[in-house]
Amino acid sequence: MGKISTLILLLTAIPSIMAVAQDGESSEKNFRGELSNFLHPRVSNLSSIYVTKDLESGDLVPRTLSIGMISFNKGGMLEFNAGYYLTRNCLYELDVALRPAPNIKLKAGIQKLPNLMEANTNLALHPFIGFSQQVSYLGAYRDLSGMNSRGRDCGISIEGSFFPRDNFSAIKLIAGLYNGAGLQFADIDDKKDFAGRFQFQPSQELVLVAGALVGHYSPLHEDGTLGPPLVKQRFSAGLQYDRKRLFYRLECIYGLTDRLRSAGLSSYGGMTLNEANTIALKLDAFKRDLGDKASVTTLAGVACVHRFGQVVSVRGQYEHQFNSDPVLAGRDILSLSIMLSFSAQL
């Protein structure tokens, strides 16, 4: 990862070079502003407790998730973000970003892979339904490549917003080059992954998204070593629609993992009844092997969320799992989750 590391160092040094080029008074004002923001960072935390019960077997599966984030000078010329999985004892995010212009951002470090729409949405925005199967299997959560990278990798990216409207931009582009080994894994070769997303927003309510990831992965062996690079490709397209209290999301994803071709479609929508209550319906189908008719798994569900103020929310969700394989029986799954999230300026 030597080349990317060098680029990260160069990107980090750019603000200092720019400051030297400015006149003394301007540099002093900028320094005071940057120092003030760095002394008063924004701290946030997202913690969730999930309890899932299989109604057929009676098994209870508890899960916990806690993410701590700290951001310095967020929204300014220079940004720094760091995040940590408190419950999994691993780094979640570590990046530095520079805005050479108001609509352009350069970023280096551990960051989200911008190839899928749903995977790039903050977890705090998905309290009412949860991630889909195709995002889980093709978006690097329980990825078919064998790496659980939480949809993140180390690399560099550029993001741009164009044709501004009243409170949104009609076009957003983001593209990056990543080491391809996944979060928490060192790069072992000179192969890199390209990932990018194109977003077109013709109106306040409608957003259209297309994304792709083209690269390689190294399979993880039982002894913890990585094997030789294999082909990994992901292509996606989707939309989101929000109008007053109604919301709807649709995303289709195709993936090639070595020689395994997979695809899926997720759809969910609902209504915000009031400030405290939201209901949502979910339908997503995933075909693990496009050459095998019996490899389709479909989930249909309904969820209800109740919020207690700005920090605590509770979600109850029921799902039924359909399997195209006649040997596998369907499953009824009931889950309850409690989510606590906050963000504060120190």
Tab-separated table of C-alpha atoms in Angstrom:
chain	number	residue	atom	x	y	z
A	1	MET	CA	0.000	0.000	0.000
A	2	GLY	CA	3.007	2.251	-0.461
A	3	LYS	CA	1.623	4.416	-3.264
A	4	ILE	CA	-1.643	5.090	-1.468
A	5	SER	CA	0.202	5.850	1.768
A	6	THR	CA	2.320	8.420	-0.076
A	7	LEU	CA	-0.800	10.049	-1.528
A	8	ILE	CA	-2.376	10.173	1.934
A	9	LEU	CA	0.675	12.008	3.292
A	10	LEU	CA	0.634	14.453	0.383
A	11	LEU	CA	-3.069	15.143	0.850
A	12	THR	CA	-2.556	15.729	4.542
A	13	ALA	CA	0.244	18.213	3.796
A	14	ILE	CA	-1.710	20.308	1.258
A	15	PRO	CA	-3.434	22.582	3.849
A	16	SER	CA	-0.036	23.498	5.334
A	17	ILE	CA	1.371	24.335	1.910
A	18	MET	CA	-1.672	26.500	1.120
A	19	ALA	CA	-1.374	28.309	4.451
A	20	VAL	CA	2.245	29.237	3.743
A	21	ALA	CA	1.216	30.703	0.385
A	22	GLN	CA	-1.337	33.028	2.000
A	23	ASP	CA	-0.508	36.410	3.466
A	24	GLY	CA	0.254	36.633	7.185
A	25	GLU	CA	-3.063	38.119	8.371
A	26	SER	CA	-5.193	35.663	6.408
A	27	SER	CA	-3.101	32.720	7.613
A	28	GLU	CA	-3.478	33.819	11.237
A	29	LYS	CA	-7.274	34.098	10.947
A	30	ASN	CA	-7.539	30.684	9.285
A	31	PHE	CA	-5.306	29.128	11.915
A	32	ARG	CA	-7.418	30.531	14.756
A	33	GLY	CA	-10.577	29.227	13.107
A	34	GLU	CA	-9.126	25.777	12.473
A	35	LEU	CA	-7.739	25.584	16.024
A	36	SER	CA	-11.118	26.533	17.510
A	37	ASN	CA	-12.853	23.753	15.571
A	38	PHE	CA	-10.192	21.219	16.501
A	39	LEU	CA	-10.515	22.144	20.190
A	40	HIS	CA	-14.297	21.661	20.013
A	41	PRO	CA	-14.860	18.490	17.971
A	42	ARG	CA	-18.207	16.848	17.291
A	43	VAL	CA	-18.663	13.540	19.089
A	44	SER	CA	-21.348	11.007	18.182
A	45	ASN	CA	-22.280	7.475	19.168
A	46	LEU	CA	-24.642	4.854	17.792
A	47	SER	CA	-25.442	1.873	19.996
A	48	SER	CA	-27.970	-0.849	19.228
A	49	ILE	CA	-29.175	-3.970	21.016
A	50	TYR	CA	-30.883	-6.547	18.782
A	51	VAL	CA	-32.733	-9.648	19.913
A	52	THR	CA	-33.924	-11.938	17.106
A	53	LYS	CA	-36.142	-14.986	17.611
A	54	ASP	CA	-36.695	-17.726	15.060
A	55	LEU	CA	-40.356	-18.629	15.575
A	56	GLU	CA	-39.809	-22.106	14.085
A	57	SER	CA	-36.852	-23.233	16.210
A	58	GLY	CA	-37.380	-20.873	19.141
A	59	ASP	CA	-33.731	-19.770	19.041
A	60	LEU	CA	-32.905	-16.356	20.490
A	61	VAL	CA	-29.968	-14.500	18.938
A	62	PRO	CA	-28.842	-11.345	20.800
A	63	ARG	CA	-26.548	-8.855	19.048
A	64	THR	CA	-24.959	-5.602	20.121
A	65	LEU	CA	-23.416	-2.793	18.123
A	66	SER	CA	-21.688	0.324	19.400
A	67	ILE	CA	-19.862	2.827	17.206
A	68	GLY	CA	-18.034	5.879	18.518
A	69	MET	CA	-17.166	8.738	16.143
A	70	ILE	CA	-15.237	11.974	16.551
A	71	SER	CA	-15.060	14.679	13.853
A	72	PHE	CA	-12.823	17.738	13.786
A	73	ASN	CA	-13.723	20.810	11.772
A	74	LYS	CA	-16.491	19.009	9.936
A	75	GLY	CA	-17.681	21.022	6.962
A	76	GLY	CA	-14.636	23.312	6.823
A	77	MET	CA	-11.656	23.305	4.479
A	78	LEU	CA	-9.965	20.538	6.464
A	79	GLU	CA	-11.849	17.630	8.053
A	80	PHE	CA	-10.712	14.714	10.170
A	81	ASN	CA	-12.930	11.776	11.169
A	82	ALA	CA	-12.174	8.811	13.395
A	83	GLY	CA	-14.507	5.995	14.373
A	84	TYR	CA	-14.195	2.824	16.421
A	85	TYR	CA	-16.343	-0.276	16.930
A	86	LEU	CA	-16.510	-0.362	20.707
A	87	THR	CA	-18.175	-3.786	20.798
A	88	ARG	CA	-15.904	-5.354	18.156
A	89	ASN	CA	-12.615	-3.733	19.118
A	90	CYS	CA	-11.658	-2.610	15.630
A	91	LEU	CA	-11.194	0.586	13.673
A	92	TYR	CA	-14.318	1.770	11.868
A	93	GLU	CA	-13.161	4.897	10.062
A	94	LEU	CA	-10.045	7.051	9.915
A	95	ASP	CA	-9.828	9.686	7.206
A	96	VAL	CA	-8.700	13.205	6.445
A	97	ALA	CA	-10.486	15.363	3.849
A	98	LEU	CA	-9.700	18.611	2.100
A	99	ARG	CA	-12.136	20.967	0.331
A	100	PRO	CA	-10.169	22.950	-2.295
A	101	ALA	CA	-13.538	24.359	-3.414
A	102	PRO	CA	-17.005	24.422	-1.761
A	103	ASN	CA	-18.303	21.701	-4.089
A	104	ILE	CA	-15.175	19.501	-4.220
A	105	LYS	CA	-13.854	17.167	-1.520
A	106	LEU	CA	-10.655	15.107	-1.541
A	107	LYS	CA	-10.451	12.326	1.033
A	108	ALA	CA	-7.792	9.816	2.094
A	109	GLY	CA	-7.873	7.008	4.636
A	110	ILE	CA	-10.345	4.335	5.758
A	111	GLN	CA	-13.731	5.242	4.303
A	112	LYS	CA	-16.947	3.833	2.864
A	113	LEU	CA	-16.861	2.223	-0.571
A	114	PRO	CA	-19.210	4.374	-2.691
A	115	ASN	CA	-20.611	1.617	-4.921
A	116	LEU	CA	-23.972	0.841	-3.280
A	117	MET	CA	-26.753	3.229	-2.363
A	118	GLU	CA	-28.077	1.534	0.773
A	119	ALA	CA	-24.668	0.610	2.152
A	120	ASN	CA	-23.601	4.258	1.989
A	121	THR	CA	-26.540	5.430	4.078
A	122	ASN	CA	-25.725	6.000	7.719
A	123	LEU	CA	-27.042	3.307	10.054
A	124	ALA	CA	-28.834	5.995	12.033
A	125	LEU	CA	-31.044	6.636	8.985
A	126	HIS	CA	-32.141	3.007	8.803
A	127	PRO	CA	-33.768	2.316	12.156
A	128	PHE	CA	-36.988	1.173	10.553
A	129	ILE	CA	-36.045	-1.815	8.384
A	130	GLY	CA	-32.375	-2.906	8.422
A	131	PHE	CA	-29.996	-3.710	5.565
A	132	SER	CA	-31.069	-5.948	2.675
A	133	GLN	CA	-29.651	-9.364	1.784
A	134	GLN	CA	-27.841	-8.149	-1.327
A	135	VAL	CA	-26.108	-5.383	0.607
A	136	SER	CA	-25.114	-7.941	3.233
A	137	TYR	CA	-23.715	-10.426	0.695
A	138	LEU	CA	-22.470	-8.073	-2.036
A	139	GLY	CA	-21.767	-4.923	-0.052
A	140	ALA	CA	-19.036	-6.303	2.211
A	141	TYR	CA	-21.014	-7.026	5.362
A	142	ARG	CA	-21.108	-10.834	5.156
A	143	ASP	CA	-19.496	-10.534	1.763
A	144	LEU	CA	-19.312	-13.569	-0.521
A	145	SER	CA	-15.605	-12.840	-0.973
A	146	GLY	CA	-15.150	-13.878	2.657
A	147	MET	CA	-14.193	-10.464	4.032
A	148	ASN	CA	-16.280	-8.703	6.632
A	149	SER	CA	-15.086	-5.174	5.968
A	150	ARG	CA	-18.315	-3.366	6.926
A	151	GLY	CA	-18.315	-1.779	3.473
A	152	ARG	CA	-15.062	0.119	4.063
A	153	ASP	CA	-11.540	0.110	2.685
A	154	CYS	CA	-8.404	2.232	2.729
A	155	GLY	CA	-7.836	4.540	-0.232
A	156	ILE	CA	-8.274	7.962	-1.773
A	157	SER	CA	-11.416	9.502	-3.312
A	158	ILE	CA	-12.761	12.663	-4.899
A	159	GLU	CA	-16.324	13.905	-4.493
A	160	GLY	CA	-18.092	16.648	-6.419
A	161	SER	CA	-21.489	18.365	-6.339
A	162	PHE	CA	-22.764	20.235	-9.373
A	163	PHE	CA	-25.757	22.322	-10.490
A	164	PRO	CA	-26.932	23.480	-7.048
A	165	ARG	CA	-30.602	24.043	-6.336
A	166	ASP	CA	-32.234	25.624	-3.271
A	167	ASN	CA	-30.996	22.998	-0.813
A	168	PHE	CA	-29.563	20.164	-2.923
A	169	SER	CA	-27.321	19.537	-5.932
A	170	ALA	CA	-28.702	18.014	-9.125
A	171	ILE	CA	-25.605	15.882	-9.725
A	172	LYS	CA	-23.199	14.285	-7.257
A	173	LEU	CA	-20.175	12.215	-8.237
A	174	ILE	CA	-17.756	10.264	-6.094
A	175	ALA	CA	-14.938	7.995	-7.264
A	176	GLY	CA	-12.064	6.365	-5.427
A	177	LEU	CA	-9.105	4.025	-5.635
A	178	TYR	CA	-8.740	1.533	-2.769
A	179	ASN	CA	-6.234	-1.108	-1.723
A	180	GLY	CA	-8.774	-3.902	-2.285
A	181	ALA	CA	-7.843	-5.959	0.762
A	182	GLY	CA	-10.753	-4.849	2.956
A	183	LEU	CA	-10.927	-3.200	6.351
A	184	GLN	CA	-8.303	-4.374	8.864
A	185	PHE	CA	-6.319	-6.216	6.171
A	186	ALA	CA	-2.929	-5.116	4.843
A	187	ASP	CA	-2.433	-4.820	1.089
A	188	ILE	CA	-0.384	-7.746	-0.255
A	189	ASP	CA	-0.098	-6.798	-3.951
A	190	ASP	CA	-0.207	-3.838	-6.321
A	191	LYS	CA	-3.798	-4.487	-7.478
A	192	LYS	CA	-6.315	-1.784	-6.571
A	193	ASP	CA	-10.118	-1.522	-6.571
A	194	PHE	CA	-12.031	1.251	-8.301
A	195	ALA	CA	-15.379	2.220	-6.766
A	196	GLY	CA	-17.715	5.045	-7.662
A	197	ARG	CA	-21.265	6.350	-7.528
A	198	PHE	CA	-23.264	8.724	-9.721
A	199	GLN	CA	-26.313	10.468	-8.255
A	200	PHE	CA	-28.896	12.443	-10.215
A	201	GLN	CA	-31.564	14.373	-8.322
A	202	PRO	CA	-34.070	15.967	-10.705
A	203	SER	CA	-36.320	17.177	-7.875
A	204	GLN	CA	-36.468	17.544	-4.121
A	205	GLU	CA	-38.333	14.243	-3.777
A	206	LEU	CA	-36.555	11.917	-6.237
A	207	VAL	CA	-32.945	10.650	-6.291
A	208	LEU	CA	-31.546	8.216	-8.905
A	209	VAL	CA	-28.282	6.391	-8.168
A	210	ALA	CA	-25.882	4.125	-10.079
A	211	GLY	CA	-22.686	2.615	-8.702
A	212	ALA	CA	-19.895	0.174	-9.467
A	213	LEU	CA	-16.881	-1.550	-7.963
A	214	VAL	CA	-14.287	-3.202	-10.200
A	215	GLY	CA	-11.287	-4.935	-8.703
A	216	HIS	CA	-10.001	-8.025	-6.929
A	217	TYR	CA	-10.104	-9.721	-3.557
A	218	SER	CA	-7.811	-12.189	-1.835
A	219	PRO	CA	-9.698	-15.054	-0.126
A	220	LEU	CA	-9.140	-15.360	3.601
A	221	HIS	CA	-7.776	-18.748	4.655
A	222	GLU	CA	-8.473	-20.473	7.975
A	223	ASP	CA	-4.960	-19.700	9.213
A	224	GLY	CA	-5.561	-15.956	8.716
A	225	THR	CA	-3.474	-15.605	5.554
A	226	LEU	CA	-4.729	-14.201	2.263
A	227	GLY	CA	-4.756	-16.157	-0.987
A	228	PRO	CA	-4.016	-14.972	-4.558
A	229	PRO	CA	-6.244	-12.180	-5.983
A	230	LEU	CA	-9.551	-13.179	-7.611
A	231	VAL	CA	-12.029	-11.093	-9.618
A	232	LYS	CA	-14.588	-9.032	-7.695
A	233	GLN	CA	-17.147	-6.804	-9.425
A	234	ARG	CA	-20.298	-5.054	-8.170
A	235	PHE	CA	-22.812	-3.029	-10.195
A	236	SER	CA	-25.901	-1.358	-8.756
A	237	ALA	CA	-28.777	0.967	-9.621
A	238	GLY	CA	-31.477	2.384	-7.399
A	239	LEU	CA	-33.779	5.191	-6.442
A	240	GLN	CA	-35.144	6.867	-3.350
A	241	TYR	CA	-38.320	8.877	-3.100
A	242	ASP	CA	-39.439	11.057	-0.204
A	243	ARG	CA	-42.592	13.135	-0.259
A	244	LYS	CA	-43.911	14.611	2.963
A	245	ARG	CA	-44.470	11.601	5.244
A	246	LEU	CA	-43.975	8.900	2.597
A	247	PHE	CA	-40.655	7.248	1.693
A	248	TYR	CA	-39.594	4.522	-0.733
A	249	ARG	CA	-36.272	2.848	-1.644
A	250	LEU	CA	-35.427	0.459	-4.487
A	251	GLU	CA	-32.010	-1.012	-5.349
A	252	CYS	CA	-30.798	-3.725	-7.731
A	253	ILE	CA	-27.311	-5.206	-7.385
A	254	TYR	CA	-25.282	-7.607	-9.554
A	255	GLY	CA	-22.051	-9.166	-8.360
A	256	LEU	CA	-19.268	-11.339	-9.765
A	257	THR	CA	-17.167	-13.016	-7.088
A	258	ASP	CA	-14.458	-15.049	-8.833
A	259	ARG	CA	-16.761	-17.194	-11.042
A	260	LEU	CA	-19.884	-16.873	-8.906
A	261	ARG	CA	-22.555	-14.590	-10.415
A	262	SER	CA	-25.110	-13.224	-7.953
A	263	ALA	CA	-27.915	-10.666	-8.050
A	264	GLY	CA	-30.592	-9.206	-5.841
A	265	LEU	CA	-33.345	-6.641	-5.557
A	266	SER	CA	-34.460	-4.817	-2.423
A	267	SER	CA	-37.519	-2.670	-1.939
A	268	TYR	CA	-38.985	-1.019	1.102
A	269	GLY	CA	-41.318	1.845	1.809
A	270	GLY	CA	-43.418	3.294	4.533
A	271	MET	CA	-44.954	6.255	6.245
A	272	THR	CA	-44.010	8.511	9.121
A	273	LEU	CA	-47.226	8.717	11.097
A	274	ASN	CA	-45.985	11.450	13.431
A	275	GLU	CA	-42.754	12.566	15.087
A	276	ALA	CA	-42.652	9.424	17.233
A	277	ASN	CA	-43.968	6.596	15.017
A	278	THR	CA	-43.021	5.111	11.632
A	279	ILE	CA	-44.227	1.977	9.827
A	280	ALA	CA	-42.431	0.264	6.924
A	281	LEU	CA	-42.838	-2.725	4.598
A	282	LYS	CA	-39.879	-4.673	3.209
A	283	LEU	CA	-39.428	-7.095	0.299
A	284	ASP	CA	-36.037	-8.252	-0.918
A	285	ALA	CA	-34.914	-11.247	-2.957
A	286	PHE	CA	-31.358	-12.501	-3.396
A	287	LYS	CA	-30.101	-15.145	-5.832
A	288	ARG	CA	-26.722	-16.358	-4.685
A	289	ASP	CA	-25.961	-18.267	-7.888
A	290	LEU	CA	-27.592	-17.125	-11.128
A	291	GLY	CA	-26.930	-20.583	-12.558
A	292	ASP	CA	-28.905	-22.300	-9.777
A	293	LYS	CA	-32.689	-21.839	-9.716
A	294	ALA	CA	-32.856	-23.162	-6.162
A	295	SER	CA	-30.555	-20.497	-4.670
A	296	VAL	CA	-33.153	-17.725	-4.258
A	297	THR	CA	-33.999	-16.414	-0.794
A	298	THR	CA	-36.825	-13.909	-0.385
A	299	LEU	CA	-37.622	-11.901	2.738
A	300	ALA	CA	-40.920	-10.120	3.319
A	301	GLY	CA	-41.472	-8.121	6.473
A	302	VAL	CA	-43.134	-5.319	8.349
A	303	ALA	CA	-41.611	-3.031	10.981
A	304	CYS	CA	-42.801	-0.389	13.396
A	305	VAL	CA	-40.553	2.177	15.080
A	306	HIS	CA	-41.322	4.304	18.121
A	307	ARG	CA	-38.984	7.120	19.106
A	308	PHE	CA	-38.550	8.365	22.646
A	309	GLY	CA	-37.229	11.865	22.051
A	310	GLN	CA	-34.083	12.399	19.974
A	311	VAL	CA	-31.870	9.699	21.506
A	312	VAL	CA	-33.799	6.438	21.993
A	313	SER	CA	-35.856	4.479	19.468
A	314	VAL	CA	-37.374	0.974	19.555
A	315	ARG	CA	-38.109	-1.183	16.515
A	316	GLY	CA	-40.262	-4.286	16.317
A	317	GLN	CA	-40.002	-6.297	13.095
A	318	TYR	CA	-41.551	-9.478	11.691
A	319	GLU	CA	-40.120	-11.264	8.629
A	320	HIS	CA	-40.935	-14.423	6.710
A	321	GLN	CA	-38.207	-16.128	4.708
A	322	PHE	CA	-39.125	-17.952	1.492
A	323	ASN	CA	-36.672	-20.399	-0.111
A	324	SER	CA	-36.779	-21.568	-3.730
A	325	ASP	CA	-35.082	-24.813	-2.679
A	326	PRO	CA	-37.953	-27.206	-1.779
A	327	VAL	CA	-35.721	-28.965	0.738
A	328	LEU	CA	-35.475	-25.797	2.855
A	329	ALA	CA	-38.508	-24.806	4.896
A	330	GLY	CA	-39.627	-21.220	5.357
A	331	ARG	CA	-38.802	-19.316	8.536
A	332	ASP	CA	-40.673	-16.782	10.623
A	333	ILE	CA	-38.407	-14.299	12.386
A	334	LEU	CA	-39.374	-11.792	15.049
A	335	SER	CA	-36.879	-9.173	16.204
A	336	LEU	CA	-36.778	-6.328	18.688
A	337	SER	CA	-34.079	-3.686	18.702
A	338	ILE	CA	-33.284	-0.701	20.885
A	339	MET	CA	-31.171	2.053	19.371
A	340	LEU	CA	-29.463	4.911	21.174
A	341	SER	CA	-27.790	7.657	19.151
A	342	PHE	CA	-26.519	11.126	19.947
A	343	SER	CA	-24.300	13.819	18.484
A	344	ALA	CA	-22.846	16.738	20.424
A	345	GLN	CA	-20.310	19.537	20.019
A	346	LEU	CA	-17.721	19.521	22.789
